[in-house]
PDB file of C-alpha atoms in Angstrom:
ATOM      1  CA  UNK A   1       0.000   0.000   0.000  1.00  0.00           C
ATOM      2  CA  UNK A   2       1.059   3.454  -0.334  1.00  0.00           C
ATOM      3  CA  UNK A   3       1.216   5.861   2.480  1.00  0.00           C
ATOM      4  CA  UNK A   4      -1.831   7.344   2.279  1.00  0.00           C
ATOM      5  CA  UNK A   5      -3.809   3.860   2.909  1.00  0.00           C
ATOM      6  CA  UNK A   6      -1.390   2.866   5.533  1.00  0.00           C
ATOM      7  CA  UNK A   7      -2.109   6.139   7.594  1.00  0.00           C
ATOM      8  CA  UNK A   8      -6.150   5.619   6.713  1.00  0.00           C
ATOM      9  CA  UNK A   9      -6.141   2.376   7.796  1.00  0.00           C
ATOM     10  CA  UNK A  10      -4.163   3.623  11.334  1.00  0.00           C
ATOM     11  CA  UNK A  11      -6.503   6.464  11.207  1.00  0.00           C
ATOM     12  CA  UNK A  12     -10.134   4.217  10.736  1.00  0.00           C
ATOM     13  CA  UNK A  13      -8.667   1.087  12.579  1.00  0.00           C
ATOM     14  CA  UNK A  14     -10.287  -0.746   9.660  1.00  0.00           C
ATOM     15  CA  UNK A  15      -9.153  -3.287   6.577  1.00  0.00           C
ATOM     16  CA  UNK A  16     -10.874  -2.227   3.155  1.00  0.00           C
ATOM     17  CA  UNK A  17     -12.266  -5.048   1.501  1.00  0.00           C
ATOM     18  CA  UNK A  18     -12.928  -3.752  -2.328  1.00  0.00           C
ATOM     19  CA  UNK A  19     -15.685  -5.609  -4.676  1.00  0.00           C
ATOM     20  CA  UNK A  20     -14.568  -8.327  -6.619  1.00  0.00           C
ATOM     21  CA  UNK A  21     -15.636  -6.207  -9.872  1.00  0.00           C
ATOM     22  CA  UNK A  22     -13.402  -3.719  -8.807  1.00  0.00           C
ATOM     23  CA  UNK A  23     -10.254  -5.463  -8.519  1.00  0.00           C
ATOM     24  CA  UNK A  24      -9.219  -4.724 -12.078  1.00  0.00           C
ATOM     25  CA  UNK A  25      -8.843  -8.786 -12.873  1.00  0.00           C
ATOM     26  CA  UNK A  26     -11.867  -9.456 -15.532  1.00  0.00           C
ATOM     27  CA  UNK A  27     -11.478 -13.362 -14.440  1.00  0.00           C
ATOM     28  CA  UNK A  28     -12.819 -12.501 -10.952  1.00  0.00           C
ATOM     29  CA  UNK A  29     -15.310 -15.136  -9.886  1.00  0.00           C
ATOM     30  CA  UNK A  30     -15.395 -16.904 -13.761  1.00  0.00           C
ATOM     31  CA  UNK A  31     -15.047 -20.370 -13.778  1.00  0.00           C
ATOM     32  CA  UNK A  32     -13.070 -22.628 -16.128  1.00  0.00           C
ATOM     33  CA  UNK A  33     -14.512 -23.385 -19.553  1.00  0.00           C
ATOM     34  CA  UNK A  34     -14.639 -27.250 -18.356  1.00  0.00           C
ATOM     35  CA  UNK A  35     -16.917 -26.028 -15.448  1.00  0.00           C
ATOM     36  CA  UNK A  36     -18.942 -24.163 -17.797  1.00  0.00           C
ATOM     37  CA  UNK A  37     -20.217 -27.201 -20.003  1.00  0.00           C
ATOM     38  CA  UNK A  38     -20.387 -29.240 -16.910  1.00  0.00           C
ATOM     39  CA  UNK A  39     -22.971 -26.678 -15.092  1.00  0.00           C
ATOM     40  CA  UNK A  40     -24.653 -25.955 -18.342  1.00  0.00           C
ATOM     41  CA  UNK A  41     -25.298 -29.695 -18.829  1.00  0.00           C
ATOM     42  CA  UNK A  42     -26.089 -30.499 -15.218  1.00  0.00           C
ATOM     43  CA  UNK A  43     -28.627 -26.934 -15.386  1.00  0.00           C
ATOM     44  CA  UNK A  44     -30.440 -27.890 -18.873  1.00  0.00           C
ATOM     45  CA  UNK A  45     -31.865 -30.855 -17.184  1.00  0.00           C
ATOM     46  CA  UNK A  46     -33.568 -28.986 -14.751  1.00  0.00           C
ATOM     47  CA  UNK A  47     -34.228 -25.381 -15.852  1.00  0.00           C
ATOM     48  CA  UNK A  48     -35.053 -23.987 -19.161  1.00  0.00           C
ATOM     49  CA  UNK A  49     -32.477 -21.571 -21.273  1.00  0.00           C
ATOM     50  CA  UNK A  50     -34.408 -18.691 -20.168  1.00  0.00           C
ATOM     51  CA  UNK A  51     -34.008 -19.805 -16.172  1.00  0.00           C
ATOM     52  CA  UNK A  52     -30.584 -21.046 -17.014  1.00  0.00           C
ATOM     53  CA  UNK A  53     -29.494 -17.235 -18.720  1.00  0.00           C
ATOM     54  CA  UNK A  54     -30.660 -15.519 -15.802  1.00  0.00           C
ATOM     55  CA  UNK A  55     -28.963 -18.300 -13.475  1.00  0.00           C
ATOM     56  CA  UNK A  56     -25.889 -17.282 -14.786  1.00  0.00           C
ATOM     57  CA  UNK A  57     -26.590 -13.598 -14.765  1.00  0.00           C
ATOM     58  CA  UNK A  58     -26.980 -13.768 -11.050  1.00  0.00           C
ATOM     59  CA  UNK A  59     -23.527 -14.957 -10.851  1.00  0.00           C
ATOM     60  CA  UNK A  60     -21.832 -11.840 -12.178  1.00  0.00           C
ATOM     61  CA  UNK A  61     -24.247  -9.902 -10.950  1.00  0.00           C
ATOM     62  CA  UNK A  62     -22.376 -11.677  -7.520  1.00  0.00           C
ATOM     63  CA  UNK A  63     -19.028 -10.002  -8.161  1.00  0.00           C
ATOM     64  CA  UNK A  64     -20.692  -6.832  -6.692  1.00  0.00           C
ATOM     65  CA  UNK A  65     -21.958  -8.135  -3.621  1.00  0.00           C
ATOM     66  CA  UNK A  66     -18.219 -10.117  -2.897  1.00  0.00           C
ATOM     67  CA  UNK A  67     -15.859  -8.218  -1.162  1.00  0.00           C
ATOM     68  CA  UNK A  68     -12.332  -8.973  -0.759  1.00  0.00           C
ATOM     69  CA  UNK A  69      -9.337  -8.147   1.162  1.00  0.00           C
ATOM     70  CA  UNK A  70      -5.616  -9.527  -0.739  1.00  0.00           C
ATOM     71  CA  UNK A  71      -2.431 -10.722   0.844  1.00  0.00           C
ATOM     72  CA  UNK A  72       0.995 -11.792   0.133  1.00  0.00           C
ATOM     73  CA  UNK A  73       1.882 -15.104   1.965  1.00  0.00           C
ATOM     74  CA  UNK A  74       5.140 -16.235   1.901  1.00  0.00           C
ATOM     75  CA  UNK A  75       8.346 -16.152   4.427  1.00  0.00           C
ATOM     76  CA  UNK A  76      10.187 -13.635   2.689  1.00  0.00           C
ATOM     77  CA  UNK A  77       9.852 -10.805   0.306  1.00  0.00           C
ATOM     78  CA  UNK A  78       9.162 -10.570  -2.777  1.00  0.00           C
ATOM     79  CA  UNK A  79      10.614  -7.641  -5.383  1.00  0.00           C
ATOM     80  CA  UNK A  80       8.420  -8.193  -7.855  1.00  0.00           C
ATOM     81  CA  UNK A  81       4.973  -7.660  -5.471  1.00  0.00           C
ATOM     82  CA  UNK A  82       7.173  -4.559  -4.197  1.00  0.00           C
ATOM     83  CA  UNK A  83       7.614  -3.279  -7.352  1.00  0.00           C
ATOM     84  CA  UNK A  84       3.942  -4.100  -8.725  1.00  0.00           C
ATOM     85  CA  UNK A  85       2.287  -2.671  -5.754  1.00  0.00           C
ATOM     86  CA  UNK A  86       4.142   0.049  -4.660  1.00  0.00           C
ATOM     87  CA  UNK A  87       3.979   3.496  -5.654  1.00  0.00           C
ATOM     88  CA  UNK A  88       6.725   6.050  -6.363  1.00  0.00           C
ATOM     89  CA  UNK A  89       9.475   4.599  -3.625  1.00  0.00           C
ATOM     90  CA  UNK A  90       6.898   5.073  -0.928  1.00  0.00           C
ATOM     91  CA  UNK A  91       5.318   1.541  -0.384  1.00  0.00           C
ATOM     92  CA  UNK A  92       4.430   0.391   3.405  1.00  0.00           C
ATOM     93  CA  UNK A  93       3.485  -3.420   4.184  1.00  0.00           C
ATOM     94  CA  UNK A  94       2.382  -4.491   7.075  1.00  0.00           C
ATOM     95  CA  UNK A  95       3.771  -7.890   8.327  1.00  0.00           C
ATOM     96  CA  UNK A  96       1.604 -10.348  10.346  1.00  0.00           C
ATOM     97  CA  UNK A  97       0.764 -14.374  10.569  1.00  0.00           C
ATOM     98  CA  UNK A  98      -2.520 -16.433  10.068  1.00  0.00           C
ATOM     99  CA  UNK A  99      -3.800 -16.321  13.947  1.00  0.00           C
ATOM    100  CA  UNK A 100      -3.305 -12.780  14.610  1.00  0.00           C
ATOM    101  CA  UNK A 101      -5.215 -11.799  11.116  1.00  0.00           C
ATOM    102  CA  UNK A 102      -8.145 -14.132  11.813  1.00  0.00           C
ATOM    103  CA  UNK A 103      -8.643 -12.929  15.331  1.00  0.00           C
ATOM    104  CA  UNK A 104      -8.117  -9.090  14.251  1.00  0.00           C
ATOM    105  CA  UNK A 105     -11.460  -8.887  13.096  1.00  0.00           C
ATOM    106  CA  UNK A 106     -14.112  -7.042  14.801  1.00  0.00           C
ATOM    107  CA  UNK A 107     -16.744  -7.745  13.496  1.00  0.00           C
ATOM    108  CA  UNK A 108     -20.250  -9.948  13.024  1.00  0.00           C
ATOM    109  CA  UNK A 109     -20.009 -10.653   9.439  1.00  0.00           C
ATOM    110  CA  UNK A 110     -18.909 -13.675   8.151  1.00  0.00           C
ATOM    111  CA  UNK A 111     -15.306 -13.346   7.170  1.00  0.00           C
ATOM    112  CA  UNK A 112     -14.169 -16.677   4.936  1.00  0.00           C
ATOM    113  CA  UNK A 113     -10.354 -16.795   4.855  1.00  0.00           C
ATOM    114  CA  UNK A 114      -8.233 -18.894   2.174  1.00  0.00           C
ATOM    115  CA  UNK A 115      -5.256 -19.375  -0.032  1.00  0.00           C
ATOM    116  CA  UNK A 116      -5.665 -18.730  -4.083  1.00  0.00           C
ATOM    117  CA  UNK A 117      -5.194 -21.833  -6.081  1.00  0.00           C
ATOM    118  CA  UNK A 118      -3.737 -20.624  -9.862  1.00  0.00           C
ATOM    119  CA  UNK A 119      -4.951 -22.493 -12.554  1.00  0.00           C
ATOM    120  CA  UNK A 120      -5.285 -23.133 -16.147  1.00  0.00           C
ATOM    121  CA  UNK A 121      -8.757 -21.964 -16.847  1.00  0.00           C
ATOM    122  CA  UNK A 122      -8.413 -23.175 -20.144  1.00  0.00           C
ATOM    123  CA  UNK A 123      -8.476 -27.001 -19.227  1.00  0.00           C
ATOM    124  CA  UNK A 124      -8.652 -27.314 -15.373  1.00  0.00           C
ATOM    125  CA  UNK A 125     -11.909 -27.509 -13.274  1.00  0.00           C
ATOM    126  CA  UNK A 126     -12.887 -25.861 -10.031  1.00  0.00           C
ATOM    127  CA  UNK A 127     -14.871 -27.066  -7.212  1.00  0.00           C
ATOM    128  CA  UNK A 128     -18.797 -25.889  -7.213  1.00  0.00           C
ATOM    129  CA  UNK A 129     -19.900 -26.818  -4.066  1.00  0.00           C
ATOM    130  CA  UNK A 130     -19.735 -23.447  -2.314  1.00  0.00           C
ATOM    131  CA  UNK A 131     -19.780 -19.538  -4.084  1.00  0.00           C
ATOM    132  CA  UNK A 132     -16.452 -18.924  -2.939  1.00  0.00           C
ATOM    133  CA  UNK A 133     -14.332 -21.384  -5.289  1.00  0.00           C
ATOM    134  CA  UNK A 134     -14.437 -18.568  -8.113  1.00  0.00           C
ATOM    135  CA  UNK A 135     -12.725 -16.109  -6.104  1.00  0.00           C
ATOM    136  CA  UNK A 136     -10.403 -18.443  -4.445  1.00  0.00           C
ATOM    137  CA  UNK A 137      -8.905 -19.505  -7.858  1.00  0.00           C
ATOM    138  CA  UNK A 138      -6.858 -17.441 -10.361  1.00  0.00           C
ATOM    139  CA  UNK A 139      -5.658 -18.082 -13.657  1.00  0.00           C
ATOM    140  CA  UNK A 140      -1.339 -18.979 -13.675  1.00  0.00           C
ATOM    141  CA  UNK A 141      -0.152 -15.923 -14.742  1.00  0.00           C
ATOM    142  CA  UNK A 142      -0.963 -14.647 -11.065  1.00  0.00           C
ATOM    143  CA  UNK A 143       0.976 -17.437  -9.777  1.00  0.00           C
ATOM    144  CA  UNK A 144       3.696 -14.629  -8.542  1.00  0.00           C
ATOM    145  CA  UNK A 145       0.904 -13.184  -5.686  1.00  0.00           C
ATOM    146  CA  UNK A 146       1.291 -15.913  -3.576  1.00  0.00           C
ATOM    147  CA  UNK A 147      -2.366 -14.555  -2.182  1.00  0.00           C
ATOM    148  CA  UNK A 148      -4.229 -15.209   0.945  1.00  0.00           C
ATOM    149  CA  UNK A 149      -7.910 -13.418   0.546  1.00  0.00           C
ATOM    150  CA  UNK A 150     -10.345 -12.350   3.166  1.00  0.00           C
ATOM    151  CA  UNK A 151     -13.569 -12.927   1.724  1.00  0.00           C
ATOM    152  CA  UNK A 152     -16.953 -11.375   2.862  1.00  0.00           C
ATOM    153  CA  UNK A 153     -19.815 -12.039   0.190  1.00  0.00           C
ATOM    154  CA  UNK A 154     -23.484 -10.393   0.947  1.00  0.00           C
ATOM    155  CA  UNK A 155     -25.852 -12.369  -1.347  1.00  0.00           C
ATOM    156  CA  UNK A 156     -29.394 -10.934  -1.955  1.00  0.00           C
ATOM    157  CA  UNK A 157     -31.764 -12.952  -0.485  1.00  0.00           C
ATOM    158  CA  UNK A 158     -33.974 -12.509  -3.639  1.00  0.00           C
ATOM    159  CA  UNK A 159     -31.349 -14.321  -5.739  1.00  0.00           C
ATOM    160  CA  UNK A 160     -31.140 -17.879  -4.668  1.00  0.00           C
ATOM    161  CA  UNK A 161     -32.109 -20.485  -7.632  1.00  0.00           C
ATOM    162  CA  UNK A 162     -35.548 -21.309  -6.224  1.00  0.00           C
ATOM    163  CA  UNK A 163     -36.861 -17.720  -7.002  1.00  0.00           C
ATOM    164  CA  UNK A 164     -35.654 -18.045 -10.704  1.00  0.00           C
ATOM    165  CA  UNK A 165     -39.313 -18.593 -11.823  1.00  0.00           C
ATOM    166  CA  UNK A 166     -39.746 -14.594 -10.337  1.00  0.00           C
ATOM    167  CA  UNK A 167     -37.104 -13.663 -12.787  1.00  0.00           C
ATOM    168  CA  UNK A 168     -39.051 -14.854 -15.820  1.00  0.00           C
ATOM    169  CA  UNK A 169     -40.087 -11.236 -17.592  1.00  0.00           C
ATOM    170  CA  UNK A 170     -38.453  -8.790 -20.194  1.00  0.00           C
ATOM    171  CA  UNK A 171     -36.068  -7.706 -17.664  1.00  0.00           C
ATOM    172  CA  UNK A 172     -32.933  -8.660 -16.447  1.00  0.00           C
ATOM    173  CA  UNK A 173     -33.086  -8.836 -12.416  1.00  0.00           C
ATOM    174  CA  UNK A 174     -30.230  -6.331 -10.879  1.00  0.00           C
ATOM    175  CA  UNK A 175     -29.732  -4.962  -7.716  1.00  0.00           C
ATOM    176  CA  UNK A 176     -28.916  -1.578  -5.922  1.00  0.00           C
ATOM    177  CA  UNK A 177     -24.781  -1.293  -5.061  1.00  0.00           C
ATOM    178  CA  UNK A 178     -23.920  -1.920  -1.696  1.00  0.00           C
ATOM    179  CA  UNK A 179     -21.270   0.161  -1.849  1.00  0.00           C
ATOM    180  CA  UNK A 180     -19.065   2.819  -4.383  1.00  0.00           C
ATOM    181  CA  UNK A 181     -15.824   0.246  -4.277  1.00  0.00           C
ATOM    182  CA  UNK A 182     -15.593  -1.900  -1.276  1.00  0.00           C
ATOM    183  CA  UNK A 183     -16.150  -1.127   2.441  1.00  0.00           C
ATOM    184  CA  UNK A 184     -14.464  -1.248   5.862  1.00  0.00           C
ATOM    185  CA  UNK A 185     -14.410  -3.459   8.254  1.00  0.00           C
ATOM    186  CA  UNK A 186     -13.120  -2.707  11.960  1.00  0.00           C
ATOM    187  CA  UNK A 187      -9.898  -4.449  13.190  1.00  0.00           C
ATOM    188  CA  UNK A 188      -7.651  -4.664  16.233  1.00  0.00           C
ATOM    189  CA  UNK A 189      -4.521  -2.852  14.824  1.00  0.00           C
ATOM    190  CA  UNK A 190      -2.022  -4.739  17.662  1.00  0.00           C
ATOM    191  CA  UNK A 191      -2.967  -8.069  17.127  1.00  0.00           C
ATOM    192  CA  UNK A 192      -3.044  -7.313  13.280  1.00  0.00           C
ATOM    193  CA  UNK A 193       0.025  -5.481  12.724  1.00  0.00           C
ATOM    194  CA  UNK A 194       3.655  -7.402  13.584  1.00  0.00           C
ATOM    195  CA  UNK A 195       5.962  -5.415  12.089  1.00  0.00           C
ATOM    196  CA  UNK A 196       5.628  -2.332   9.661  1.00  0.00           C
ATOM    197  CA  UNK A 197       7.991  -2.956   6.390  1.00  0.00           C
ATOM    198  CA  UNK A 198       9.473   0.460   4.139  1.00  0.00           C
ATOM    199  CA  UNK A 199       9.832   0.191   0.376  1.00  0.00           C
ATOM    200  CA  UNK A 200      13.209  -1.063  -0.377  1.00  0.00           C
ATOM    201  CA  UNK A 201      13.913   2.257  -2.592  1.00  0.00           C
ATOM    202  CA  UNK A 202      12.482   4.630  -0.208  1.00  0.00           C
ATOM    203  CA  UNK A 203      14.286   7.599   1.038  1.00  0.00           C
ATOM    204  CA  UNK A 204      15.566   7.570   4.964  1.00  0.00           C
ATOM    205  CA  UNK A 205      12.746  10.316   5.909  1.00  0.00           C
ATOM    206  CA  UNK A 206      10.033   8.389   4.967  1.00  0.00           C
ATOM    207  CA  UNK A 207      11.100   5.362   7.302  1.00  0.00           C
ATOM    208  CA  UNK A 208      11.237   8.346   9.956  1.00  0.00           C
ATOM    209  CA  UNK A 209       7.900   9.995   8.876  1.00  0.00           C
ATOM    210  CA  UNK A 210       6.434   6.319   9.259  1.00  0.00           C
ATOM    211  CA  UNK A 211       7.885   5.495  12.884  1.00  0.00           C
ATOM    212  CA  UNK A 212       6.662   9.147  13.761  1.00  0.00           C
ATOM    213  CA  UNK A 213       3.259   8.295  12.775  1.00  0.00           C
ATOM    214  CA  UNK A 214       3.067   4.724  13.891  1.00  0.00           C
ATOM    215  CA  UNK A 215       3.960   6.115  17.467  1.00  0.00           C
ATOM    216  CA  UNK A 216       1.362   8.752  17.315  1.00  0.00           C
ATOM    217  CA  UNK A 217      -1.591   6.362  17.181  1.00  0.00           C
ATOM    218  CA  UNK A 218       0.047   4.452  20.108  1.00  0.00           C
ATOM    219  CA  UNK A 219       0.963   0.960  18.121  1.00  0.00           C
ATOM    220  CA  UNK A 220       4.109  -1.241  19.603  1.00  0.00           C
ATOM    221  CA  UNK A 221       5.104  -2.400  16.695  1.00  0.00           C
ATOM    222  CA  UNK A 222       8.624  -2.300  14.856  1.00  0.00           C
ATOM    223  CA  UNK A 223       9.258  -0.254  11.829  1.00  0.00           C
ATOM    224  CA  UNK A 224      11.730  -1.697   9.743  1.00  0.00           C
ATOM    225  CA  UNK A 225      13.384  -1.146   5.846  1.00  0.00           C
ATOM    226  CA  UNK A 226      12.596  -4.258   3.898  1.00  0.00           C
ATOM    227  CA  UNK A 227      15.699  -6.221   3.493  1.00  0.00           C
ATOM    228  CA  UNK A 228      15.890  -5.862  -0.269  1.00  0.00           C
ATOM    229  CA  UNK A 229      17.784  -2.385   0.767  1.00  0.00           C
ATOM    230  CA  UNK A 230      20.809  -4.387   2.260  1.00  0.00           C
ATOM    231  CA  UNK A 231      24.123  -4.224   0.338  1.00  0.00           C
ATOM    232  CA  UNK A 232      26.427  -6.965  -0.784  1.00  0.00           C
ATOM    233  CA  UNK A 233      29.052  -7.443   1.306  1.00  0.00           C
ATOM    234  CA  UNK A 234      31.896  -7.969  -1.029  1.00  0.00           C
ATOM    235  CA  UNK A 235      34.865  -9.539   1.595  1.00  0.00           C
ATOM    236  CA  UNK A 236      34.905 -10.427   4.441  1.00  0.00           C
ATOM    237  CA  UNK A 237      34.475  -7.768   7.910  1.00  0.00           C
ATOM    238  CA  UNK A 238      37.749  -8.791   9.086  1.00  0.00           C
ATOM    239  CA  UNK A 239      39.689  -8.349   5.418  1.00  0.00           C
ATOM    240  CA  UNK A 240      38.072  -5.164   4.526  1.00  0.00           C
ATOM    241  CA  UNK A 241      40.997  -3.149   6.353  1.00  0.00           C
ATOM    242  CA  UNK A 242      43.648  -5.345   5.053  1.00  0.00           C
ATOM    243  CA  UNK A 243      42.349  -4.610   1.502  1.00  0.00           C
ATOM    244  CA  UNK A 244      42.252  -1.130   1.763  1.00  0.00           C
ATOM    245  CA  UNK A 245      45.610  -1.324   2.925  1.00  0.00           C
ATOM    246  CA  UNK A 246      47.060  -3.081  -0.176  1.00  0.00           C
ATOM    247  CA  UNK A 247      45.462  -1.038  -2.706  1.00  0.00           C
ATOM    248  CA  UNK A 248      46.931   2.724  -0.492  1.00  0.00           C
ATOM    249  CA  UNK A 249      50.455   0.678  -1.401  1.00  0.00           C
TER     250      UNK A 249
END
């Protein structure tokens, strides 16, 4: 994130969770081709095309009800997610593990927490026994992400399949936004937060800008330079002298 979110989301003591339509991947919540024949096979038995169109209507119309918060799992950095998803030298990430960012939330909703699963959409099948699977699979070329996702999905109640037949007219069945882009849901910034992590690239006064603010909203947690800043260390510490020695003769 850059700066600005990292100070909002100190400031609101909240994670944003966007809409899945707005999370500039086209593929979110799609399913394979293979899954497509397979639920258009297993739907023609028991709906007609008209029930089956709007059947599949309501599941893009989904994407804006499915909000989602994306992480970076691994044990160690990554340049290219640095590069990708930071902004003019200024990135922030925030550093934390599994346990503390389940039990962060504050809230009632139902948060549904998993890894993405990258796949070749052009010959591999996803699970369909839940509404999740499409936005807990990506296509390969995402493979880099390494993502965790926070999901949150509100589903109209007016949309499940047996109130298709009330669908049946000249018009399509939609439904009002919930929100603009996504929403914000209320966290516990101490149990969330584990250590605060500065753009590789970014200049000394923003890692002191950033432990200035992190101590204004009264959080004990480390602020640290990501270790992609760290020199090569080209001899030895105890020949480095020496060296320099030789080439003064």
């Amino acid at each position: 994130m850059d700066f600005t979110k990292f100070v909002s989301l100190l400031e609101r003591r909240a994670l944003f969770f966007a809409r899945a339509d707005k999370l500039g991947d086209p593929f979110e919540g799609a399913i394979p081709i293979s899954n497509r024949e397979a639920r258009y096979t297993s739907l023609k038995s028991r709906l007609s095309d008209k029930e089956i169109l709007i059947h599949e209507h309501l599941r893009v119309e989904l994407r804006r009800f499915t909000l989602i918060s994306c992480w970076h799992e691994s044990s160690h950095e990554s340049e290219a997610m640095w590069k990708i998803y930071a902004s003019a030298n200024s990135g922030i990430a925030i550093k934390t593990n599994f346990s503390s960012f389940v039990e962060s939330f504050i809230t009632d909703e139902k948060i549904h927490i998993g890894k993405v699963q990258y796949i070749d959409y052009d010959s591999e099948k996803i699970p369909e026994d839940d509404l999740l699977s499409p936005y807990l699979h990506k296509r390969k070329s995402f493979e880099h992400e390494r993502e965790l996702r926070a999901i949150i999905q509100h589903i109209p109640p007016e949309a499940g399949l047996e109130n298709l037949p009330n669908f049946l007219g000249d018009e399509t069945p939609t439904w009002p936004d919930m929100c603009d882009i996504g929403i914000y849901y209320d966290v516990d910034l101490n149990l969330l937060i584990q250590e605060v992590v500065i753009d590789p690239s970014a200049p000394d006064w923003l890692l002191d800008l950033v432990e200035r603010v992190v101590n204004r909203y009264d959080l004990q947690v480390p602020v640290n330079q990501s270790h992609l800043a760290a020199l090569p260390v080209w001899f030895p510490p105890d020949r480095i002298d020496e060296v320099s020695h030789q080439e003064e003769e």
